[in-house]
Amino acid sequence: MKEIILIKDGELSLKGLNRQNFEDKMISNIRRKLKKFGDIKIRKAQSAVYIEPRSDDFDFEAALDEMSTVFGVAAFSRACVCEKNFEDIKQKAPVYLKETLMGVKTFKVEAKRADKNFPLKSPEICAELGGVLLENFSNLSVDVHNPDITVTVEIRDFGAYIRAGQIKGAGGLPAGTSGRAQVLISGGIDSPVAAYTMAKRGLILNAIHFASPPYTSKRAEQKVKTLLKKVARYSGTIKLSIVPFTEIQEEIGKCCPEDYFTIIMRRMMMRISCIVAEKDGCMALITGESLGQVASQTLPSIAATDSVCNIPTLRPLIGMDKEEIVTISKKIDAFETSILPYEDCCTVFTPKHPHTRPKPGQCEKAEEKLNIDVLIERAVNGIVCEYIDF
Ligand code: ATP
Ligand code: MG
């Protein structure tokens, strides 16, 4: 019996004239992700994408698992392909659904008749096929309100399809439909969630990490790479730039008032991030900031860091509380890594009483003795890059 993966796109159907581009992007992303599981043929029609395995060794389970990471997909399921005649549907349904239906007590049949030329109307399909399944499985009864399983028959362009239930997809927009942005990634809980959240809106990601050896260790760097790997499962390959930040932090420690350490450090991070972003074709920065979470995430602090940037900074977590952020972190399997206790450069040089209301003018004064251009040039020249893939 021929089986396919049937995919429904969600938000894409709202895209009007652009829809074709969005769908094509999603299909090429699917093709890239699934090719390791065997040869496939992909077709699309009527808000659906059909994935047909072309080799016997196609790993269906693994492919389905991977489908849940493709942005742009609203829902997906495995489905049995039938000819567009009811005899074939009636014959195949009990065989294809045997294992599933043996394990439940109640069911209902739903019919979707996208091809209006099909001779039976939807209620007739439901009633007839329901009868066939009741005859074949004595354990079953019909429950139209709250069934254990819904059997769906879809009469579509290329054929008829039978499926039992469907899986919710990753949603969002296909990776690569919104351009490229650079995420400032630490080893914490927030920034990987910010990266995932923006990738979900169709962005391709680059990442930048500031490391301060020997105050921060190789293991802290490894943690960042592990976190990016989790994100890359959804976003695709991520270029990571690791910036040597020790000298800058030490200079800030020597030349600036202590209560300004954090905000000046963040301004230096943003300045360097903007330079690297421009070089790598990124149109925006992404951070994991959430309003009021810590001293550097008050509105005056955000204004003081924004004032040194010449591209927008996206802060998808700005209105979320920790619990909401942790829920997403767990969902993308990043949480257990994020809570490993390695040091971040931000925590190494934390002042006892950081400023919560810095004014841009005051920041500039506090930075007076810092040789900003020279420090930035040296840090940028010391950047090491790596590509992180799932
Ligand atoms: P996170 O959980 O992402 O580490 P946080 O709650 O610890 O965030 P901060 O330390 O104030 O908050 O950092 C705010 C944001 O600044 C982070 O979400 C991240 O985007 C960026 N950031 C912090 N430290 C680094 C670093 N070492 N390298 C790159 N970006 C960083
Ligand atoms: Mg942090």
PDB file of C-alpha atoms and ligand atoms in Angstrom, residues 186 188 344 346, ligand 2:
ATOM      1  CA  SER A 186      24.999  33.666  25.663  1.00  0.00           C
ATOM      2  CA  GLY A 188      21.646  31.399  29.273  1.00  0.00           C
ATOM      3  CA  ASP A 344      29.226  33.976  31.168  1.00  0.00           C
ATOM      4  CA  CYS A 346      28.430  39.181  31.840  1.00  0.00           C
TER       5      CYS A 346
HETATM    6 MG    MG B   2      22.994  35.588  30.497  1.00  0.00          MG
END
